[in-house]
Amino acid sequence: MLVVLTGGTGGAKLIKGLSHEVDATELTIICNTADDFALHGLNISPDLDTIMYTLAGVSDSAKGWGIQDDTFRVLAQLEKLGAEAWFKLGDRDIATHIIRTHLLRAGLRLSDVTDRLRTHLGVKATILPMSDDEIETRVETAEGEISFQEYFVKQRWQPEVKRVFYAGVERSRAAPGVLEALCDAEKIVVCPSNPVTSIGPILAIPGVRNAITETKAHVVGVSPMIGESAISGPAHKFMAAQGMSPSAFGVANGYADFLDQLVIDREDERLREKIEALGIKVVATSVVMKTLDDKRRLAGEVLALFEK
Amino acid sequence: MLVVLTGGTGGAKLIKGLSHEVDATELTIICNTADDFALHGLNISPDLDTIMYTLAGVSDSAKGWGIQDDTFRVLAQLEKLGAEAWFKLGDRDIATHIIRTHLLRAGLRLSDVTDRLRTHLGVKATILPMSDDEIETRVETAEGEISFQEYFVKQRWQPEVKRVFYAGVERSRAAPGVLEALCDAEKIVVCPSNPVTSIGPILAIPGVRNAITETKAHVVGVSPMIGESAISGPAHKFMAAQGMSPSAFGVANGYADFLDQLVIDREDERLREKIEALGIKVVATSVVMKTLDDKRRLAGEVLALFEK
């Protein structure tokens, strides 16, 4: 059984590759939900949806979010009716949010809703939200405290990040199956996702960090960093704000209590010794995934580490 | 000031005509909301929307509901995700329901929401929902009690109607402005809408029937019936179930306490004497409205009655 911890875009690329290399029924994905938010009264789970669409083969891999060839008729009309339109919701994507909102209001848990949605989309892998409880990544900037989506999408991750915290995480519980999956796993992959806003919230849920530290599984991470920048997105800004080195070393250091191996980019070869001093074995390759071939190649290299 | 009582389709045709013949700011429309329902967690107000789209010039007059040239991408995806798709929601139409649901949940009244929506759509006429309270037309058939939309759309108005009632109407209140509009009006038009499921609920709200009976305004109705059938839809079935004669006479008899004049079809000329015996003056013309010219012609004839 392969268990994968992930956020959205970056993680989705590796998961796309993994889904080509392993049997889907062997795959359990634990997904960040701290970027979830409500817009126009709809409950939106950006990372869950990106992973779900990726595994269903309908994701827009060029944009990194949404459904391929989606249209934006509803959004255009929402704007006409006076609503804000900074978050680009496609028409078919909106159907997901309508169903999710409806089922959550009817009393279902996010994990049940996610399972129902992925089943209808023909996804065979298990997708677990990290929690059924509301946890929200809050970003402190010079202009005030905002949600992750406001920072990331509305403000195009431009303001300086002063601090990040996960509102609600202390009293949250891991969703059904999450701790069990981590304990029972033989293989765990930590995706090349933002260590602060994607993997961080998962690890902050009471019991999760302990489970992944105590598990008998081999734990392999993939660095989302090359040099001092994230391959995409603002991970380096968040790492710096949290006092982490914005680099593959910072990732390794943040995961040092549970990581057995870290896959880094060849360009970061100079960090090998420093990372291995943390007790983490380093594998250097190319961690950039542009094409499907890249994704399958990197996924294959990650999977090979479990065989040794 | 012209005040109009209406349901959806049939009423919308006359209102289309009226909107060409009078200044929109002089027009106050009191609209049935007893067919409102929730689907996929969205609050849908079919009659309000038909009237609003009609006055905004975006209604699909061929279908009699929805927005012209609308697409159905969301609906197709909702169906894929396991939802029922018997009620045809267009993409742009769904934007209306998303906003309405969002604002109602935020605590706004339906009348406030309606006013905001029609303003964004550029509608100058005042559109008042009959009530801000939930009132639901329930239909008793041989197979059990169902909502009006289930009867009308899902079951294509085929089951025999045994009884109709307006759940919640006893403890409801007319929406702000409704009683005032009826009292202050100089002219009131009762549209050619279903007397049982469109006009009936409005009249059943405490205070409304009294207001329209006591008003100093001249009250003109337009018959939705020709012979023993409604021009469109199942009005005759509902009238028969309620013990009313399914005819223009039945309409007149149902409105006898407040109607000054009734416009009927020439084919129903034989009913003139019987209707006038109720104290209602009869005008016979063609009440079929297929083209915009028909709508304007009938609207003009109705308006002319107020001048005499």
PDB file of N, CA, C and O in Angstrom, chain B residues 118-145:
ATOM      1  N   ARG B 118     -32.689  41.894  -9.831  1.00  0.00           N
ATOM      2  CA  ARG B 118     -33.315  42.573 -10.973  1.00  0.00           C
ATOM      3  C   ARG B 118     -32.564  43.869 -11.296  1.00  0.00           C
ATOM      4  O   ARG B 118     -32.444  44.245 -12.465  1.00  0.00           O
ATOM      5  N   THR B 119     -32.010  44.511 -10.268  1.00  0.00           N
ATOM      6  CA  THR B 119     -31.236  45.732 -10.513  1.00  0.00           C
ATOM      7  C   THR B 119     -29.993  45.411 -11.351  1.00  0.00           C
ATOM      8  O   THR B 119     -29.692  46.110 -12.318  1.00  0.00           O
ATOM      9  N   HIS B 120     -29.286  44.348 -10.971  1.00  0.00           N
ATOM     10  CA  HIS B 120     -28.088  43.968 -11.732  1.00  0.00           C
ATOM     11  C   HIS B 120     -28.435  43.585 -13.176  1.00  0.00           C
ATOM     12  O   HIS B 120     -27.603  43.718 -14.065  1.00  0.00           O
ATOM     13  N   LEU B 121     -29.652  43.090 -13.379  1.00  0.00           N
ATOM     14  CA  LEU B 121     -30.059  42.709 -14.740  1.00  0.00           C
ATOM     15  C   LEU B 121     -30.657  43.892 -15.504  1.00  0.00           C
ATOM     16  O   LEU B 121     -31.116  43.740 -16.630  1.00  0.00           O
ATOM     17  N   GLY B 122     -30.657  45.062 -14.860  1.00  0.00           N
ATOM     18  CA  GLY B 122     -31.127  46.260 -15.562  1.00  0.00           C
ATOM     19  C   GLY B 122     -32.631  46.396 -15.637  1.00  0.00           C
ATOM     20  O   GLY B 122     -33.145  47.150 -16.462  1.00  0.00           O
ATOM     21  N   VAL B 123     -33.354  45.659 -14.772  1.00  0.00           N
ATOM     22  CA  VAL B 123     -34.819  45.732 -14.790  1.00  0.00           C
ATOM     23  C   VAL B 123     -35.271  46.938 -13.969  1.00  0.00           C
ATOM     24  O   VAL B 123     -34.905  47.077 -12.802  1.00  0.00           O
ATOM     25  N   LYS B 124     -36.070  47.817 -14.590  1.00  0.00           N
ATOM     26  CA  LYS B 124     -36.510  49.039 -13.924  1.00  0.00           C
ATOM     27  C   LYS B 124     -37.827  48.837 -13.166  1.00  0.00           C
ATOM     28  O   LYS B 124     -38.124  49.574 -12.226  1.00  0.00           O
ATOM     29  N   ALA B 125     -38.635  47.893 -13.598  1.00  0.00           N
ATOM     30  CA  ALA B 125     -39.906  47.629 -12.914  1.00  0.00           C
ATOM     31  C   ALA B 125     -39.624  47.037 -11.531  1.00  0.00           C
ATOM     32  O   ALA B 125     -38.572  46.445 -11.291  1.00  0.00           O
ATOM     33  N   THR B 126     -40.571  47.234 -10.614  1.00  0.00           N
ATOM     34  CA  THR B 126     -40.446  46.641  -9.289  1.00  0.00           C
ATOM     35  C   THR B 126     -40.998  45.212  -9.326  1.00  0.00           C
ATOM     36  O   THR B 126     -42.114  44.996  -9.808  1.00  0.00           O
ATOM     37  N   ILE B 127     -40.197  44.257  -8.856  1.00  0.00           N
ATOM     38  CA  ILE B 127     -40.683  42.873  -8.778  1.00  0.00           C
ATOM     39  C   ILE B 127     -40.724  42.477  -7.309  1.00  0.00           C
ATOM     40  O   ILE B 127     -39.694  42.464  -6.629  1.00  0.00           O
ATOM     41  N   LEU B 128     -41.909  42.185  -6.819  1.00  0.00           N
ATOM     42  CA  LEU B 128     -42.063  41.779  -5.417  1.00  0.00           C
ATOM     43  C   LEU B 128     -42.438  40.303  -5.336  1.00  0.00           C
ATOM     44  O   LEU B 128     -43.429  39.880  -5.942  1.00  0.00           O
ATOM     45  N   PRO B 129     -41.674  39.518  -4.592  1.00  0.00           N
ATOM     46  CA  PRO B 129     -42.184  38.170  -4.303  1.00  0.00           C
ATOM     47  C   PRO B 129     -43.427  38.341  -3.439  1.00  0.00           C
ATOM     48  O   PRO B 129     -43.511  39.311  -2.679  1.00  0.00           O
ATOM     49  N   MET B 130     -44.388  37.452  -3.569  1.00  0.00           N
ATOM     50  CA  MET B 130     -45.633  37.620  -2.792  1.00  0.00           C
ATOM     51  C   MET B 130     -45.356  37.621  -1.294  1.00  0.00           C
ATOM     52  O   MET B 130     -46.027  38.290  -0.534  1.00  0.00           O
ATOM     53  N   SER B 131     -44.300  36.889  -0.886  1.00  0.00           N
ATOM     54  CA  SER B 131     -43.983  36.780   0.538  1.00  0.00           C
ATOM     55  C   SER B 131     -42.502  36.462   0.707  1.00  0.00           C
ATOM     56  O   SER B 131     -41.882  35.873  -0.179  1.00  0.00           O
ATOM     57  N   ASP B 132     -41.944  36.863   1.850  1.00  0.00           N
ATOM     58  CA  ASP B 132     -40.583  36.439   2.192  1.00  0.00           C
ATOM     59  C   ASP B 132     -40.599  35.121   2.951  1.00  0.00           C
ATOM     60  O   ASP B 132     -39.540  34.564   3.254  1.00  0.00           O
ATOM     61  N   ASP B 133     -41.780  34.641   3.283  1.00  0.00           N
ATOM     62  CA  ASP B 133     -41.894  33.383   4.030  1.00  0.00           C
ATOM     63  C   ASP B 133     -41.998  32.208   3.069  1.00  0.00           C
ATOM     64  O   ASP B 133     -42.404  32.365   1.920  1.00  0.00           O
ATOM     65  N   GLU B 134     -41.651  31.029   3.581  1.00  0.00           N
ATOM     66  CA  GLU B 134     -41.760  29.835   2.745  1.00  0.00           C
ATOM     67  C   GLU B 134     -43.203  29.363   2.674  1.00  0.00           C
ATOM     68  O   GLU B 134     -43.820  29.032   3.682  1.00  0.00           O
ATOM     69  N   ILE B 135     -43.707  29.347   1.470  1.00  0.00           N
ATOM     70  CA  ILE B 135     -45.054  28.837   1.207  1.00  0.00           C
ATOM     71  C   ILE B 135     -44.892  27.842   0.073  1.00  0.00           C
ATOM     72  O   ILE B 135     -44.211  28.142  -0.909  1.00  0.00           O
ATOM     73  N   GLU B 136     -45.468  26.662   0.197  1.00  0.00           N
ATOM     74  CA  GLU B 136     -45.231  25.656  -0.835  1.00  0.00           C
ATOM     75  C   GLU B 136     -46.523  25.024  -1.308  1.00  0.00           C
ATOM     76  O   GLU B 136     -47.270  24.438  -0.526  1.00  0.00           O
ATOM     77  N   THR B 137     -46.799  25.123  -2.593  1.00  0.00           N
ATOM     78  CA  THR B 137     -47.952  24.445  -3.173  1.00  0.00           C
ATOM     79  C   THR B 137     -47.700  22.947  -3.161  1.00  0.00           C
ATOM     80  O   THR B 137     -46.707  22.474  -3.724  1.00  0.00           O
ATOM     81  N   ARG B 138     -48.567  22.213  -2.489  1.00  0.00           N
ATOM     82  CA  ARG B 138     -48.442  20.760  -2.415  1.00  0.00           C
ATOM     83  C   ARG B 138     -49.581  20.133  -3.209  1.00  0.00           C
ATOM     84  O   ARG B 138     -50.733  20.582  -3.143  1.00  0.00           O
ATOM     85  N   VAL B 139     -49.271  19.104  -3.967  1.00  0.00           N
ATOM     86  CA  VAL B 139     -50.239  18.484  -4.859  1.00  0.00           C
ATOM     87  C   VAL B 139     -50.493  17.056  -4.398  1.00  0.00           C
ATOM     88  O   VAL B 139     -49.552  16.259  -4.285  1.00  0.00           O
ATOM     89  N   GLU B 140     -51.760  16.768  -4.100  1.00  0.00           N
ATOM     90  CA  GLU B 140     -52.123  15.399  -3.719  1.00  0.00           C
ATOM     91  C   GLU B 140     -52.532  14.630  -4.957  1.00  0.00           C
ATOM     92  O   GLU B 140     -53.490  15.003  -5.637  1.00  0.00           O
ATOM     93  N   THR B 141     -51.792  13.577  -5.267  1.00  0.00           N
ATOM     94  CA  THR B 141     -52.155  12.705  -6.394  1.00  0.00           C
ATOM     95  C   THR B 141     -52.479  11.322  -5.827  1.00  0.00           C
ATOM     96  O   THR B 141     -52.312  11.075  -4.630  1.00  0.00           O
ATOM     97  N   ALA B 142     -52.930  10.438  -6.715  1.00  0.00           N
ATOM     98  CA  ALA B 142     -53.254   9.075  -6.281  1.00  0.00           C
ATOM     99  C   ALA B 142     -52.012   8.407  -5.678  1.00  0.00           C
ATOM    100  O   ALA B 142     -52.114   7.588  -4.761  1.00  0.00           O
ATOM    101  N   GLU B 143     -50.835   8.775  -6.176  1.00  0.00           N
ATOM    102  CA  GLU B 143     -49.596   8.137  -5.702  1.00  0.00           C
ATOM    103  C   GLU B 143     -48.973   8.846  -4.497  1.00  0.00           C
ATOM    104  O   GLU B 143     -47.894   8.470  -4.053  1.00  0.00           O
ATOM    105  N   GLY B 144     -49.633   9.894  -4.010  1.00  0.00           N
ATOM    106  CA  GLY B 144     -49.087  10.573  -2.836  1.00  0.00           C
ATOM    107  C   GLY B 144     -48.964  12.063  -3.048  1.00  0.00           C
ATOM    108  O   GLY B 144     -49.320  12.590  -4.102  1.00  0.00           O
ATOM    109  N   GLU B 145     -48.442  12.722  -2.017  1.00  0.00           N
ATOM    110  CA  GLU B 145     -48.354  14.179  -2.035  1.00  0.00           C
ATOM    111  C   GLU B 145     -46.982  14.604  -2.554  1.00  0.00           C
ATOM    112  O   GLU B 145     -45.957  14.133  -2.075  1.00  0.00           O
TER     113      GLU B 145
END
